[in-house]
Structures are given as structure tokens and as C-alpha cells.
Amino acid sequence: MNWRRLIEWGLLFLLLVAAIWAATQSRDAPLVILLAVLTVIALQFSLPPALSSVGLLPVVMVSGYLVVGVGTAVPLFVAGFVIAELSRPLWRPLWELTPTVGPETPTLHQRFIAFVIHLLALGGGVWLYTQRGGSAPLSQNTANAFPLFLNLMAGFGLVYGSGLLLWWLAQRQSPGAFFRDNGLLVMAAGFLALPFALLGGIVYALGGLPPFVVFCLGAAVFAVLLWLSWQRRYSLAQQVAQFAILNRSEHSLRETLELPEVLRRTGALVTELVSADRLALFLQEQGAWSGGDPSAGKLLPAALDDLTGWVAAHGRALHLVPANFHFAARHHLALPNPPPTVWLGLPLLLDGAVLGVMVLQRGGKARPYNRWQLELLHAVAAQVSVAVRNARLHGEMVRLYTLTDEALAQRVQQLQALLNALTEAVVMVDRQGRVMLANPMTAVLLDNTLATDTPLDLATAPWLGFAESQLAARLQELAAGTIRGEYGRVHFTPPTSPRRVLERQEAPVFDRDGQLIGWLLLFRDVTEAQELAERREDLTRMIVHDLRNPLTTMATTLQLAQERLSGVADDGTRPLLQNAYGSSQDLLDMVDSLMDMHRLEAGRSIVDPDAMRLPPLVDAVAARLQPLLVHKGIMLTITSSPDLPPVWADAELVRRVLLNLLDNALKFTPANGRITITMQPEPAQPGHEPGLRCIIQDSGPGIPPAFREQAFDRYTRTNPGGAPVRGAGLGLTFCKMVVEAQHGRIWVEDAPGGGAVVGGSQFVFTLPGVPVWDEGGEDAGVKG
């Protein structure tokens, strides 16, 4: 039992009771409660960039002072701060919405100092305001004293800005950074927000409580929308920054051929992308393992712990959080000591072999790595695998060329064997410009044979990706000993192979004394990567232009044939036409699903929502799959509550989601099994009427917990029994993308053991209710 959480909830309950009792002792109880609630909302939705100090709290404080006076406002704000802190666990899920690294929640210390600065700013404004003859609460006679309100605004803004600046300097931050990063926000909160606070006070003084309630509701809604807008911008900025880092890291790792430098750059890259209390890299070479912190640039012999050994043995990523620590116990794997809060192991794979394992750990109250971070880390692992392989090859070549003269011939043979096995073309030129080495792949990739022990001909420059003048300059630098190693990667096309794209890398070669002895060129064929991208686009265009139109024609023809036979005696032809028509519709649904997935990935909207009822759609989908149900002897049961509300969704897309989920249940349900579809109301989302939850259970083998998140990944087909499964693994991916595009949720879980369906899994998805429209006909909920 979490006693701390229990105590927090108990204190919150007692404080709320005390606050309600204290507020109801005066005739201004509704006003006091309204201001307290608005204070809590303003505190919870302050923006983190200025350390929880930017938001609508200045508006709430100043308007509260003008409405109830300083004697009531200050205790009210203090009580609101305490209530906000005790109720913070209720708001914590909102901080989980951002799919990237942050934002980090401001600490209690930061929130307290920010609140004190607000109180001091209010005190400064009130002092200057009262010194000039101002008073509060406002009355109808004092509501027109605009010059006095300027004193209140000036006093509040000066103390507010000065307090934040002193706080910034106390943390040893530069003043320039404060004004560059937070100056506009502080000015907006400290000065420009106060006219709105004045408006609230005047509204109450002239109109009483009802207009002031409308003002408070508007301020609360604006605070929430401002926070959500910032969160979306922050998420996008984080993703763009991480993409830039990932792109830069790929170039950085490919440019170096030294393993220590690869390790250091790997540590810097991972630390820049995600937070981790401990980062370790383990590499395997000839059956022996070495590991340590890659930032040190050196790995020492090490034995793998149970979790790291499992990742290395299975070649699969392992992400453990407290919710799935039972995975370790079930596989008899010991957790590290002390046990972390989050443990993540990623295999370094290359050509199906495990080169190593990258391990990240988080402790304390750290959050698990989200899907976006996991995808980034998988990409980093792939880059590191290639960089380690290249560094090892480079190290092996340098080692061979630094042997003594007596073993040089033998080592040259070993090097030649190694080069012959490479899929890259390797060319080495000595300082006199003579070709010392050219592996067989040189003739294959470059379409040009470079004879060894002969001068490098400038006429071969186009086949090496140079202009003749560039190659001549490079040979001059080589002869002078000034050739550099940071020329980067170059892509080019050989003159005799216009459809082939090659990538060139260069590096100087030194002997054991550090003397330059040659120039190494590495050529890699990257044609396939570009062709794959082109084929993907060609496939999409083929689906749109070459498949859909013939399928539509076929379906229309079959439908016309059925209509022509509607008045003719049935000789067995009509059922065949109906089956053919249904199969053509299934093909059209598959093509439409691929097209819709492509549009959604491109950021285009495909949803045309309207109010609809789900039970008739479920009945229609069940009727369409009835022949398959009868063929396998599966009993389908549909249950729904009598008072199901309508939902706000695209009926055609929901039909295809139901068809995919029910077809998926048919795949895995054994003969004579059972499938149950249950529909029940779902609590309302903000700005919507109550929605609907649909549960599809089956009596199949179920999906193991470790594979549930992967079930919705593209081309994933999970079958615990190992039997072949029909389908391409795109149906559940389509369902997830479509449901989330309609502001719903979808997940998979175990079917209840005590229900009608024993064992198996159940897929659950939700859809929002009909939007709540305001008097002007606009949707009062969140747009989009």
C-alpha cells in the first residue's frame, strides 16, 4: 500500500472540507469557491519554459484582489496553492500526453518560488495602488478610476519581472538568455495580462456574480487551450530537433573509423536524444564480451547480467518497467542491484548477427521510454552497428599495415582475403600515387579495373567520383603529406552505369610511427536504398491507379449481374455471384485501407464524421461474415445496452475497423469456438456527449503481454501457436490509425476469465460522442 499517496488524498479531502466550510461562513461563498477553483486551474496550467511562472495566475490574482480585497484574496490564493499541490496527481496524466522526451514537470521548489514571486508582485502592485488612493473591493463608484489601475499594473509588472530575473540569476543563468528565452512571456504575463484582470474586476463590480462567472469560465478555458497549444508546439519542436540530431549523428558515425571515437560519439548521441541515469554498451568479438560507458571511449572485459544476456541471446529489444517486471521472474532473470525503475536493452544487429547490446537505465520516479523514443533508439542502434563494423574493419586494416616488414607479405594476404569478402570496393594509394590495393569489388562497383603497382590515372577520376582537377589536387596533397581525413561522404554515378549510385569515403593511412603512408578510399553501393524508396512510391501509385479502377469495375459488373438475375429462377448462379461480389468488396476495402494509411501517414485527413449509431453497423458486418462463421462452427453473440448514445465518427471507416477486428477474431478462434461483441456507453470526452465502447472477445489462444504493443505495428502477425496466418499484417495497423484519427482509443487485453468467453483476448476501441454545440453553432470542444 502506498501510504504517502493515501496521506496526500486524506489531507486533500480534509482541506477541501475545511475550505468549503470556511467559504460557506460568509455570504460570498460562491465567489470565494469560484476564485479558489480558478486559482487551482491557473496553477496547474502554468507553462514550464519560465519554470512554472507564466500563465493566467496574474490575471486571477489581480482580478481576485479587485473583487474580494487583499484580506480575503491572499489567504484564498495560499489555500488554492496548497489544494493545487495536493491534487497534482489528478493532473499528472496531462503531462504524459507529450510523445517526446519532455516536458519535465517543474519541481515543488520551483512552483513554490514562482508562487511567492506572484504574491510579492501582487503586494507591490497593491501597495502602489493604495498609496495613490485606490481601494478594493471595487464598487460601481471606483470602477472608473483608470489612472489608479495603471499604478496597480506598473507595481505588479515591475516586481514580477524583477523577481523572475533575480531567480534566474540565482541559478547562475545569464541575463541575456533570460530576455532571449523568456522576456516576451514574462512581459505578457506581468503587464499585458493585467488589463484582462481589470476587466474581471469591473465586470463583477458593475454586473455582479453571473457575468463574473462567465469571465472565469473564459479564463479557465483559455488557460487550458494555451497549455495544450504550447504542449503541441513543444512536442513538434522536440521531434524536429531529434530528427536533426539523428541525421547529424548518422554523418558523424560514418565519418569516423576509429572505435574509441565511435564509442564517444555514441554516448554523446544517446545522451542528447534521451535521458538515462546509466548508459552502457556491450560489444562481442570472437565470443568474448567487453562493456562499459561508451562516453569513456574504452570498453573493458565484462560478463553479461541476466537481462543483457537475454537480449544478446534472442536478438530482441527488452523494455522493462514496474508494470512488466514479472517478465523477468517468469524467465528466471535476475534484476540489476539496485533494481532500476526502467530498464531498456537494444541489440546491435548487422546481417542477422548480434554485435552487441546497448543498455539504458532510469531510476527514481522516471517515466518509461515512449514509442517515439524507442523508435529513435532503434535507429541509433542500427547506426552504431554499422559504425562498429566499419571501425573494426578499419582497425583490422590498420593493424595489418603496421606489422613488421618480415610479416608484411603474410599480412597482405590476410588483408586481401578480408577485402575480397567485403561487399564494398576498397582502393588504397601510396604517397607516390600508385595503386597499392584494389579488391575485386572495385571492378564490380566502379566498372573499371585498377591495376595494382601502377600510377593512378587521372582519366579514372569520373569512376572514383572526382573531377580530374579534384583527383589531381588530392594526389598532390597525398604527396605533400597534407591530405585530411574529414572529406565526408560523397554520392556519385559511374559514367558507364548511369542507374547505379555509389557512396565514397576517404581516410589517410598511417604507419606505426604516425607517418602518412597512403590514402584509402571506400566505395559502397547505395542504389538499392534509393530504388526501394522509388518502388514504394510506385506501389502506392499502382494501388491508386492500376488496382482500384479494375476492382471497382469488377464489383459494379457483378452487382449488375445480380440485378439482372433477380427475376430469374435460382439455378445456383446467384450465390456464386454474391460470393464473388463480396470478395471484390473485400479487395476494394483492402485497397482503400492501404490508400487511407498512406494518406494518414502523409498528414492528410480522411475522416468525414457525423452522428451515427453503432449497433446497425455491427449487425451488417456480422451478416457479411456469416458464411465464415457457419463454416468454422463459431457462435457469434452481440450484446448492447438499450440506451447506447450515438457517436461522432465516419461510418464507412468504422465499418472497415469492425470488419478487420472481427476477421482477426475469426482467424485465431478455433472451430466451434465463440466470439462476443459487447457495446456499452463510454464517459464523455471534453466538448462531447457520452461516447461508446466496443469490445470484441474471442476464445482463441490470446496475445502474450510482451507482444500486445507490437500487435498494431505494420506487418506484424502474432500467433502463439506458430501456425500460418493469412493476411499481410496491416489490418490492426489500419484500425489503430483510423480510430485515433477519430479521437478514439484502441487496445488489446485478456478476455475476462469468468465471462462467456473463457481465455482468449479482447480488442477494445472507443469512439467519442456527438460534439456539444454552443449557441453560435460552434463546437465547444477541442477542435480537430
JSON list of N, CA and C in Angstrom, two decimals, residues 535-557:
[
{"chain": "A", "resi": 535, "resn": "ARG", "atom": "N", "xyz": [10.34, 2.36, -55.43]},
{"chain": "A", "resi": 535, "resn": "ARG", "atom": "CA", "xyz": [9.35, 1.29, -55.55]},
{"chain": "A", "resi": 535, "resn": "ARG", "atom": "C", "xyz": [8.17, 1.50, -54.63]},
{"chain": "A", "resi": 536, "resn": "ARG", "atom": "N", "xyz": [8.45, 2.03, -53.45]},
{"chain": "A", "resi": 536, "resn": "ARG", "atom": "CA", "xyz": [7.34, 2.29, -52.54]},
{"chain": "A", "resi": 536, "resn": "ARG", "atom": "C", "xyz": [6.37, 3.31, -53.13]},
{"chain": "A", "resi": 537, "resn": "GLU", "atom": "N", "xyz": [6.92, 4.34, -53.74]},
{"chain": "A", "resi": 537, "resn": "GLU", "atom": "CA", "xyz": [6.05, 5.31, -54.38]},
{"chain": "A", "resi": 537, "resn": "GLU", "atom": "C", "xyz": [5.32, 4.70, -55.58]},
{"chain": "A", "resi": 538, "resn": "ASP", "atom": "N", "xyz": [6.05, 3.86, -56.35]},
{"chain": "A", "resi": 538, "resn": "ASP", "atom": "CA", "xyz": [5.41, 3.21, -57.50]},
{"chain": "A", "resi": 538, "resn": "ASP", "atom": "C", "xyz": [4.27, 2.29, -57.05]},
{"chain": "A", "resi": 539, "resn": "LEU", "atom": "N", "xyz": [4.49, 1.59, -55.93]},
{"chain": "A", "resi": 539, "resn": "LEU", "atom": "CA", "xyz": [3.45, 0.69, -55.42]},
{"chain": "A", "resi": 539, "resn": "LEU", "atom": "C", "xyz": [2.21, 1.48, -55.02]},
{"chain": "A", "resi": 540, "resn": "THR", "atom": "N", "xyz": [2.42, 2.61, -54.37]},
{"chain": "A", "resi": 540, "resn": "THR", "atom": "CA", "xyz": [1.27, 3.42, -53.97]},
{"chain": "A", "resi": 540, "resn": "THR", "atom": "C", "xyz": [0.51, 3.91, -55.19]},
{"chain": "A", "resi": 541, "resn": "ARG", "atom": "N", "xyz": [1.24, 4.38, -56.20]},
{"chain": "A", "resi": 541, "resn": "ARG", "atom": "CA", "xyz": [0.56, 4.83, -57.41]},
{"chain": "A", "resi": 541, "resn": "ARG", "atom": "C", "xyz": [-0.15, 3.68, -58.13]},
{"chain": "A", "resi": 542, "resn": "MET", "atom": "N", "xyz": [0.46, 2.48, -58.07]},
{"chain": "A", "resi": 542, "resn": "MET", "atom": "CA", "xyz": [-0.18, 1.34, -58.71]},
{"chain": "A", "resi": 542, "resn": "MET", "atom": "C", "xyz": [-1.49, 1.00, -58.01]},
{"chain": "A", "resi": 543, "resn": "ILE", "atom": "N", "xyz": [-1.46, 1.07, -56.66]},
{"chain": "A", "resi": 543, "resn": "ILE", "atom": "CA", "xyz": [-2.68, 0.78, -55.91]},
{"chain": "A", "resi": 543, "resn": "ILE", "atom": "C", "xyz": [-3.78, 1.77, -56.29]},
{"chain": "A", "resi": 544, "resn": "VAL", "atom": "N", "xyz": [-3.38, 3.03, -56.42]},
{"chain": "A", "resi": 544, "resn": "VAL", "atom": "CA", "xyz": [-4.38, 4.06, -56.70]},
{"chain": "A", "resi": 544, "resn": "VAL", "atom": "C", "xyz": [-4.92, 3.95, -58.12]},
{"chain": "A", "resi": 545, "resn": "HIS", "atom": "N", "xyz": [-3.99, 3.78, -59.08]},
{"chain": "A", "resi": 545, "resn": "HIS", "atom": "CA", "xyz": [-4.40, 3.88, -60.48]},
{"chain": "A", "resi": 545, "resn": "HIS", "atom": "C", "xyz": [-4.62, 2.53, -61.17]},
{"chain": "A", "resi": 546, "resn": "ASP", "atom": "N", "xyz": [-3.89, 1.50, -60.78]},
{"chain": "A", "resi": 546, "resn": "ASP", "atom": "CA", "xyz": [-3.94, 0.24, -61.53]},
{"chain": "A", "resi": 546, "resn": "ASP", "atom": "C", "xyz": [-4.78, -0.84, -60.89]},
{"chain": "A", "resi": 547, "resn": "LEU", "atom": "N", "xyz": [-5.02, -0.76, -59.57]},
{"chain": "A", "resi": 547, "resn": "LEU", "atom": "CA", "xyz": [-5.80, -1.79, -58.90]},
{"chain": "A", "resi": 547, "resn": "LEU", "atom": "C", "xyz": [-7.23, -1.36, -58.63]},
{"chain": "A", "resi": 548, "resn": "ARG", "atom": "N", "xyz": [-7.39, -0.13, -58.12]},
{"chain": "A", "resi": 548, "resn": "ARG", "atom": "CA", "xyz": [-8.72, 0.25, -57.67]},
{"chain": "A", "resi": 548, "resn": "ARG", "atom": "C", "xyz": [-9.73, 0.35, -58.82]},
{"chain": "A", "resi": 549, "resn": "ASN", "atom": "N", "xyz": [-9.31, 0.93, -59.94]},
{"chain": "A", "resi": 549, "resn": "ASN", "atom": "CA", "xyz": [-10.27, 1.08, -61.03]},
{"chain": "A", "resi": 549, "resn": "ASN", "atom": "C", "xyz": [-10.76, -0.26, -61.57]},
{"chain": "A", "resi": 550, "resn": "PRO", "atom": "N", "xyz": [-9.87, -1.26, -61.86]},
{"chain": "A", "resi": 550, "resn": "PRO", "atom": "CA", "xyz": [-10.39, -2.56, -62.30]},
{"chain": "A", "resi": 550, "resn": "PRO", "atom": "C", "xyz": [-11.26, -3.25, -61.25]},
{"chain": "A", "resi": 551, "resn": "LEU", "atom": "N", "xyz": [-10.87, -3.12, -59.98]},
{"chain": "A", "resi": 551, "resn": "LEU", "atom": "CA", "xyz": [-11.68, -3.75, -58.93]},
{"chain": "A", "resi": 551, "resn": "LEU", "atom": "C", "xyz": [-13.06, -3.11, -58.86]},
{"chain": "A", "resi": 552, "resn": "THR", "atom": "N", "xyz": [-13.11, -1.79, -59.00]},
{"chain": "A", "resi": 552, "resn": "THR", "atom": "CA", "xyz": [-14.41, -1.11, -58.97]},
{"chain": "A", "resi": 552, "resn": "THR", "atom": "C", "xyz": [-15.27, -1.57, -60.14]},
{"chain": "A", "resi": 553, "resn": "THR", "atom": "N", "xyz": [-14.66, -1.68, -61.30]},
{"chain": "A", "resi": 553, "resn": "THR", "atom": "CA", "xyz": [-15.40, -2.15, -62.49]},
{"chain": "A", "resi": 553, "resn": "THR", "atom": "C", "xyz": [-15.91, -3.57, -62.27]},
{"chain": "A", "resi": 554, "resn": "MET", "atom": "N", "xyz": [-15.07, -4.44, -61.72]},
{"chain": "A", "resi": 554, "resn": "MET", "atom": "CA", "xyz": [-15.48, -5.82, -61.48]},
{"chain": "A", "resi": 554, "resn": "MET", "atom": "C", "xyz": [-16.64, -5.88, -60.50]},
{"chain": "A", "resi": 555, "resn": "ALA", "atom": "N", "xyz": [-16.55, -5.10, -59.40]},
{"chain": "A", "resi": 555, "resn": "ALA", "atom": "CA", "xyz": [-17.63, -5.11, -58.41]},
{"chain": "A", "resi": 555, "resn": "ALA", "atom": "C", "xyz": [-18.93, -4.59, -59.02]},
{"chain": "A", "resi": 556, "resn": "THR", "atom": "N", "xyz": [-18.83, -3.54, -59.81]},
{"chain": "A", "resi": 556, "resn": "THR", "atom": "CA", "xyz": [-20.04, -2.99, -60.43]},
{"chain": "A", "resi": 556, "resn": "THR", "atom": "C", "xyz": [-20.66, -3.98, -61.41]},
{"chain": "A", "resi": 557, "resn": "THR", "atom": "N", "xyz": [-19.81, -4.67, -62.17]},
{"chain": "A", "resi": 557, "resn": "THR", "atom": "CA", "xyz": [-20.31, -5.66, -63.12]},
{"chain": "A", "resi": 557, "resn": "THR", "atom": "C", "xyz": [-21.03, -6.80, -62.40]}
]
